[in-house]
Each structure stands twice: as structure tokens, then as C-alpha cells.
CSV table of C-alpha atoms in Angstrom, one decimal:
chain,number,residue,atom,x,y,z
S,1286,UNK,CA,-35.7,100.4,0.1
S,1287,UNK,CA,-34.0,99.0,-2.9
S,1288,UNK,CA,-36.5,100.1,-5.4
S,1289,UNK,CA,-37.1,97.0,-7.0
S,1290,UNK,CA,-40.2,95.1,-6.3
S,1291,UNK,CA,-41.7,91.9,-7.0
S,1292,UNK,CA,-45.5,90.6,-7.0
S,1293,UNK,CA,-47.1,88.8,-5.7
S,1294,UNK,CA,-45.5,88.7,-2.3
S,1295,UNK,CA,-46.8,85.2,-1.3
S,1296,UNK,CA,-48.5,82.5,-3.5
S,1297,UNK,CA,-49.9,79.4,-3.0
S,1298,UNK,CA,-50.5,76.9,-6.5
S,1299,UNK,CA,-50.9,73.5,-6.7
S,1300,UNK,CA,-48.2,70.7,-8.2
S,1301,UNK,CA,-48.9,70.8,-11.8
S,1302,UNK,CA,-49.6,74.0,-12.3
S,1303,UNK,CA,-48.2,77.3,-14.0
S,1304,UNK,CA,-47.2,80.0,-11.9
S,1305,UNK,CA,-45.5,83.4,-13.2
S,1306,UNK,CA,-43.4,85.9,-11.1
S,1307,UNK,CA,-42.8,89.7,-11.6
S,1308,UNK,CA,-40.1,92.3,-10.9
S,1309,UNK,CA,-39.6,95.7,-11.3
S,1310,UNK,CA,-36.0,96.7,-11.7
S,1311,UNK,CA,-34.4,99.7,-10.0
S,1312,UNK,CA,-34.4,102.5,-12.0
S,1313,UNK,CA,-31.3,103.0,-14.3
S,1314,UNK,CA,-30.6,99.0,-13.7
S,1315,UNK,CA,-30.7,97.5,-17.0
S,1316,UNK,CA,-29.9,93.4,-15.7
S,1317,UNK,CA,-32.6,91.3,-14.0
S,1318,UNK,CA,-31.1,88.3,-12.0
S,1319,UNK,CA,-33.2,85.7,-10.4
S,1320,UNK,CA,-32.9,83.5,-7.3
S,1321,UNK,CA,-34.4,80.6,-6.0
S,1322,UNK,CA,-33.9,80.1,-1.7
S,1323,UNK,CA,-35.0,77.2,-0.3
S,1324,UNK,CA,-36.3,76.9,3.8
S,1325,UNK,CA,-32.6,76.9,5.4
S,1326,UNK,CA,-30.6,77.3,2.3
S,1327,UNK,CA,-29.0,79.8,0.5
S,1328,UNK,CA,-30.5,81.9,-2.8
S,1329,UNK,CA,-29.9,79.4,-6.0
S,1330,UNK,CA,-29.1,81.3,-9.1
S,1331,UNK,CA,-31.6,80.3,-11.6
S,1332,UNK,CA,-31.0,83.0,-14.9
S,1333,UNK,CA,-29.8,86.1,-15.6
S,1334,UNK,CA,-31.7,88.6,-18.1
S,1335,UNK,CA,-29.8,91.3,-19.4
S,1336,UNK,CA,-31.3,93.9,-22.1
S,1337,UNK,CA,-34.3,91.5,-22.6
S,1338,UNK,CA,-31.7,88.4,-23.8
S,1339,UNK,CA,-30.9,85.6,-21.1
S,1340,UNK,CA,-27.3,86.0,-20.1
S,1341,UNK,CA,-26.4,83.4,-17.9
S,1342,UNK,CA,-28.5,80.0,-16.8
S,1343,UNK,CA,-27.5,78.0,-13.3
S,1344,UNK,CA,-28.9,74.2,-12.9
S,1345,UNK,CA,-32.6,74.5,-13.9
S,1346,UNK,CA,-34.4,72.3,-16.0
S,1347,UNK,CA,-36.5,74.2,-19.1
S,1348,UNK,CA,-39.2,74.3,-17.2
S,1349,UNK,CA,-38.2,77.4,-15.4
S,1350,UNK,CA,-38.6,80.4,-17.8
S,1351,UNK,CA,-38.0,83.9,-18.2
S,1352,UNK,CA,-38.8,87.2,-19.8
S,1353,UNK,CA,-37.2,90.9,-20.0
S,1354,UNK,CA,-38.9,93.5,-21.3
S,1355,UNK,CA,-38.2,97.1,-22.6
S,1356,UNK,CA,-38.8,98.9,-19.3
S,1357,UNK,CA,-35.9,96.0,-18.3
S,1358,UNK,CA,-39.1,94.7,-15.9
S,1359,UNK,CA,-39.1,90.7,-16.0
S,1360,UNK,CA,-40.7,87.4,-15.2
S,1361,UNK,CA,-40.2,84.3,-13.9
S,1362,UNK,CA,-41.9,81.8,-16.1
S,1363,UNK,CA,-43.0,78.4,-13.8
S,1364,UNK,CA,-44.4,75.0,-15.4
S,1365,UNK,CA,-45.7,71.7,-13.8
S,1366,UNK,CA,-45.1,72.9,-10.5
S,1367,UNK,CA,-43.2,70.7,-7.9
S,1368,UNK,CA,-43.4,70.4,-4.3
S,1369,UNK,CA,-39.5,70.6,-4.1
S,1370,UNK,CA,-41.0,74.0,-6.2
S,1371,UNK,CA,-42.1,75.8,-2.7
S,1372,UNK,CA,-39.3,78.8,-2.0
S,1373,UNK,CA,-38.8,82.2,-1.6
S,1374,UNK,CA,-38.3,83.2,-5.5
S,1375,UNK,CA,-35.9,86.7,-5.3
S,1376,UNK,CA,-35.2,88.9,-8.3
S,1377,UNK,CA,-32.5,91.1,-8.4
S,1378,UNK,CA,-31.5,94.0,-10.2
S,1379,UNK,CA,-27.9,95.4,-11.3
S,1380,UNK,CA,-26.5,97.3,-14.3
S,1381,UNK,CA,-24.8,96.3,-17.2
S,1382,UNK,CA,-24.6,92.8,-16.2
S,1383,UNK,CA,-22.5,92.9,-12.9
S,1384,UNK,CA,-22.4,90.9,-9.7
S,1385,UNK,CA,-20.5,93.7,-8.0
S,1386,UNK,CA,-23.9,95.6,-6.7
S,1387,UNK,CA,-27.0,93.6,-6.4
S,1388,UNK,CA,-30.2,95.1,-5.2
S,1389,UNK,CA,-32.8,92.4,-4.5
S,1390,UNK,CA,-36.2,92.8,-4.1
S,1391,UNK,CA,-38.2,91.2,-1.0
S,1392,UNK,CA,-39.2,88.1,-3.1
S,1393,UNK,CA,-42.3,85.9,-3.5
S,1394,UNK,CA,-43.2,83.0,-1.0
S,1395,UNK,CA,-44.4,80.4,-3.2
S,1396,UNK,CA,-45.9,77.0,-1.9
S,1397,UNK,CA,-46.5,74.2,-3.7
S,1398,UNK,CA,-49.5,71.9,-2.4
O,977,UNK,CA,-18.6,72.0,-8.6
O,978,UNK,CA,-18.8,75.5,-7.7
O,979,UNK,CA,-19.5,75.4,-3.6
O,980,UNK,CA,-19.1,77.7,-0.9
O,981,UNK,CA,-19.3,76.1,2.7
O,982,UNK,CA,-19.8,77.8,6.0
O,983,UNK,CA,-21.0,76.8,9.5
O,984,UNK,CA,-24.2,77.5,9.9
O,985,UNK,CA,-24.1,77.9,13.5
O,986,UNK,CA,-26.3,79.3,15.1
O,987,UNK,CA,-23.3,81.2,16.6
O,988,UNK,CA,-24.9,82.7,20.4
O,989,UNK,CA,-22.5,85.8,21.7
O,990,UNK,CA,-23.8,88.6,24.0
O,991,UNK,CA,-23.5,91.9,23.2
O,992,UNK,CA,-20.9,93.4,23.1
O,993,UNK,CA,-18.1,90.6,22.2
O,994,UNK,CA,-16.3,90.0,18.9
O,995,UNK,CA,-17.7,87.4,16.6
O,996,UNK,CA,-16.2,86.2,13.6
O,997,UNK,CA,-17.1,83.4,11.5
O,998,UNK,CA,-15.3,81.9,7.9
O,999,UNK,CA,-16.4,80.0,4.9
O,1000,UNK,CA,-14.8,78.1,2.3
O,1001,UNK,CA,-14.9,77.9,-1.8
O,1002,UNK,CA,-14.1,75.1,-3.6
O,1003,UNK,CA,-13.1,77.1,-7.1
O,1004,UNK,CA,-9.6,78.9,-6.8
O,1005,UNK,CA,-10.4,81.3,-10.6
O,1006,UNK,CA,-13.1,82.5,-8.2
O,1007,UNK,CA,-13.3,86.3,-9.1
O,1008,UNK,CA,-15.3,88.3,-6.4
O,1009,UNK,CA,-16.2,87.8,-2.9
O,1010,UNK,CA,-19.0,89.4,-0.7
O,1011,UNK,CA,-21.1,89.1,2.9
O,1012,UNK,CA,-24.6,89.3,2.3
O,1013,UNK,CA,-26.7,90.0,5.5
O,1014,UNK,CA,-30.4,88.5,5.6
O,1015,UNK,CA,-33.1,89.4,8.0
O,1016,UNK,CA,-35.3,86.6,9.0
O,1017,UNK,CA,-37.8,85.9,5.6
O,1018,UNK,CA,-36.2,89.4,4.0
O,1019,UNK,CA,-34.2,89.8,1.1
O,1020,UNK,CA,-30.2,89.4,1.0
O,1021,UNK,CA,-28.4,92.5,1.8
O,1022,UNK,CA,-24.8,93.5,0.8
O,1023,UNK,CA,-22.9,93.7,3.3
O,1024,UNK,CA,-19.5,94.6,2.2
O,1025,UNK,CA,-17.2,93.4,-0.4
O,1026,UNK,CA,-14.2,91.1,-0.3
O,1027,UNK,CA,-10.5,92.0,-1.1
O,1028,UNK,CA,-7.2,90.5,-1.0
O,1029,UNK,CA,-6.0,93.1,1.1
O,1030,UNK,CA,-8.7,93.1,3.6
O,1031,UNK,CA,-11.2,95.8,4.3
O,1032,UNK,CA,-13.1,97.4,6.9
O,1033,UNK,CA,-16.5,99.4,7.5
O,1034,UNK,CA,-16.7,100.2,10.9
O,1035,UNK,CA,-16.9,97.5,13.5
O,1036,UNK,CA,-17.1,95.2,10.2
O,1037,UNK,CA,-13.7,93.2,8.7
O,1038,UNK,CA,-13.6,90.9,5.9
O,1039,UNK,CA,-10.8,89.3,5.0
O,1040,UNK,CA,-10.0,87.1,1.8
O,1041,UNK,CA,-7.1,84.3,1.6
O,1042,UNK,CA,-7.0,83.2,-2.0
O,1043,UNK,CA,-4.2,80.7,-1.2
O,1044,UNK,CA,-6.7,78.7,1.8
O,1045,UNK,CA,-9.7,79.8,-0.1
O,1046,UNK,CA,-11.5,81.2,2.4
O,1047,UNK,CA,-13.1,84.3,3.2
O,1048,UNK,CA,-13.6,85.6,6.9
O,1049,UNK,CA,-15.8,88.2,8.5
O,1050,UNK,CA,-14.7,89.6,12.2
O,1051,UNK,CA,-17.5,91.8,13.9
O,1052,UNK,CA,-16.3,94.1,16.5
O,1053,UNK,CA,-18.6,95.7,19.6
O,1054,UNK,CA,-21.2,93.3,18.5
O,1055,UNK,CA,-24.7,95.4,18.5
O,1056,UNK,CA,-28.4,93.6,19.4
O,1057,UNK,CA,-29.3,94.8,15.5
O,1058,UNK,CA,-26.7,92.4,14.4
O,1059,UNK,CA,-28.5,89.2,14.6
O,1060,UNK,CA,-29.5,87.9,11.3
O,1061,UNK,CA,-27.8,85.4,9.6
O,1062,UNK,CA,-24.4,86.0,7.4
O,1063,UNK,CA,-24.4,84.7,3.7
O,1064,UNK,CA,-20.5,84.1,2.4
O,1065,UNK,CA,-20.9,84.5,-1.3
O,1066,UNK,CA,-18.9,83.9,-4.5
O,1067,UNK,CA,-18.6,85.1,-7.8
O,1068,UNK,CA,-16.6,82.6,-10.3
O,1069,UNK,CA,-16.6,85.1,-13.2
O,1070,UNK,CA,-15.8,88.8,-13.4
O,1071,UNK,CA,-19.2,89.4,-15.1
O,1072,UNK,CA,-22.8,88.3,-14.0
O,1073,UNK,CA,-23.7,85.5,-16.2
O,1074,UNK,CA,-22.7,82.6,-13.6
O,1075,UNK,CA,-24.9,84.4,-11.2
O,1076,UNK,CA,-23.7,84.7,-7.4
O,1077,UNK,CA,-23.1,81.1,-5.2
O,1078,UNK,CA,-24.3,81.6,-1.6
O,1079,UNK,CA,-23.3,79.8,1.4
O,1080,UNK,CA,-26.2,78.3,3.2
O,1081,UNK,CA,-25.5,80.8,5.9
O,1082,UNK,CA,-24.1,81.5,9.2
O,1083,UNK,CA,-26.9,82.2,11.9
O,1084,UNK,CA,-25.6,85.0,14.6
O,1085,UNK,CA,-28.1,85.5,17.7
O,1086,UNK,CA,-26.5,89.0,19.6
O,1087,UNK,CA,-27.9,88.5,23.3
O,1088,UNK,CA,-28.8,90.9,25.9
């Protein structure tokens, strides 16, 4: 166990919609990274959040949002849903802003109808 | 671009037998270099680091050649619990904000 948890563990929206992910960093983890993995593909970094600022940003249009929050929690902000959307969304939790040790959480299956 | 290729197998070896597989990076200021193990539809595990001078964690070696750009990973005694499949991953700055680029992954499949 990792410690850090995300919710919901599987979702199912629709394209055009709004959908918003969760995670719960481990404790004393102060940096929230998030992942996108495609069926058959490796995780996709999407942003990094890092004492509630975004740090860092891979090749995601605006539509893809995020929050941190005091408890160093976050979420995963979704608009006009996709198909291409549909992935395992994982959320990751470090300190002080390193790759070195990354704990990730067990994601959330989303699928895009 | 920033890539990091490996074969993605799958890679069938009976128990027992050495396996090792390799990947590729296209960006030679690359900083940091990991194995990530993931279960089928679980999340990404680290698996050990990556240094210049090798390293070594029980049956597990990893080896990084900064001059080829590539980054190996030799299992020894290979166990039934090894199957899952092997994520080469790269780092391209010393901190976090670029995120970690994975591989697609190298499938392994440990039979009886």
C-alpha cells in the first residue's frame, strides 16, 4: 500500500461532458503528479502540482485542469470529454517536487461513450 | 522530442532462466533513469533506480550506458511472480516539473 488513493476507481461519462478526479497524497508528500495511460501504452505526464501551484505541464490542451489544496490533496479537472479521453488517469505523490520516489495510487478507469 | 523506446515483447521464458530486456532514450541531458514494474490494470511500481555504474537488488540488475543511451534490466533465477510488464522510464530534468517519460512497456510472461 502506497497510501495515496484516488476516487472514483472506475467512471463512465459521456463525450462532452465534465468529469473531475481526486487523490489523496501520502502523508508527509507535499507534490501531486498526474498521469494519463492509455490501453497498451505507457503513463503520459499530464501536470505536476506542488504546494497548491502547478509546477510542471506535459502536452495537454487547457482543457485538462487541476487543483492542490492545503492538505496537498488534488484534482484532475476534465472538460468536453473525448473518446481518445478513455484511460486509466494515475495520480502520484512525491515530496518536495522530485521524480526520484513516486508513489502512485491505483488510478481511475475512465470511459468515454 | 523526448522518447523512450523498448520492445514490447511479450518476452515468454520459463522459470527459472535469465531474462533481460533494453530500451532506448532519445535525449542525451537526460538526468535520472528507473524500471517501473506494473501488474496487469495496477498502478506503476518502482522497481529500482538507474546509475552509471550499475546496480543490483537481488536477482535484479540495471544498467545505464549514457554514451548508447540505453538502459538495460537483467533478471536472474526468473520467479512465476515476475510476470508483469517492465516500464523503462526517464527523467530529462533533475527536478519533477517535466514529469517522468515511460516506455510503452516490455511484457514478461515467467512460465511453469
Amino acid at each position: 500500500e502506497t497510501g495515496v488513493t484516488q476516487s472514483p476507481t472506475h467512471l463512465i461519462k459521456t463525450r462532452g461532458q465534465q468529469v473531475t478526479l481526486r487523490c489523496s497524497s501520502q502523508s508527509g508528500h507535499n507534490t501531486v503528479s498526474w498521469y494519463q495511460q492509455a490501453l497498451g501504452q505507457g503513463p503520459q505526464f499530464i501536470f505536476q502540482y506542488y504546494r497548491e501551484e502547478e509546477n510542471g505541464r506535459g502536452n495537454f490542451p487547457p482543457r485538462f485542469s487541476g487543483l492542490q489544496f492545503p492538505n496537498y490533496s488534488s484534482e484532475l479537472n476534465v472538460n468536453a470529454l473525448e473518446l481518445d479521453d478513455s484511460a486509466l488517469y494515475l495520480c502520484a505523490s512525491s515530496y518536495q517536487a522530485t521524480n526520484e520516489k513516486l508513489f502512485f495510487g491505483s488510478g481511475t478507469q475512465l470511459s468515454v461513450l | 522530442r523526448k522518447e523512450v523506446e523498448q520492445d514490447p515483447g511479450p518476452f515468454n521464458v520459463p522459470e527459472g532462466a535469465t531474462v533481460a530486456f533494453n530500451c532506448t532514450y532519445s535525449n542525451s541531458a537526460s538526468q535520472s533513469f528507473f524500471w517501473y514494474r506494473q501488474d496487469c490494470r495496477k498502478e506503476p511500481k518502482l522497481l529500482m533506480s538507474v546509475y552509471s555504474s550499475g546496480n543490483e537488488d537481488g536477482r535484479f540488475t540495471a544498467q545505464l550506458n549514457r554514451a548508447s543511451q540505453y538502459i538495460s534490466l537483467l533478471i536472474r533465477d526468473s520467479k512465476l511472480s515476475d510476470s508483469a510488464t517492465y516500464l523503462c522510464v526517464v527523467s530529462f530534468s533533475g527536478g519533477g516539473a517535466d514529469g517522468l517519460t515511460f516506455g510503452k512497456g516490455t511484457h514478461l510472461i515467467i512460465q511453469p
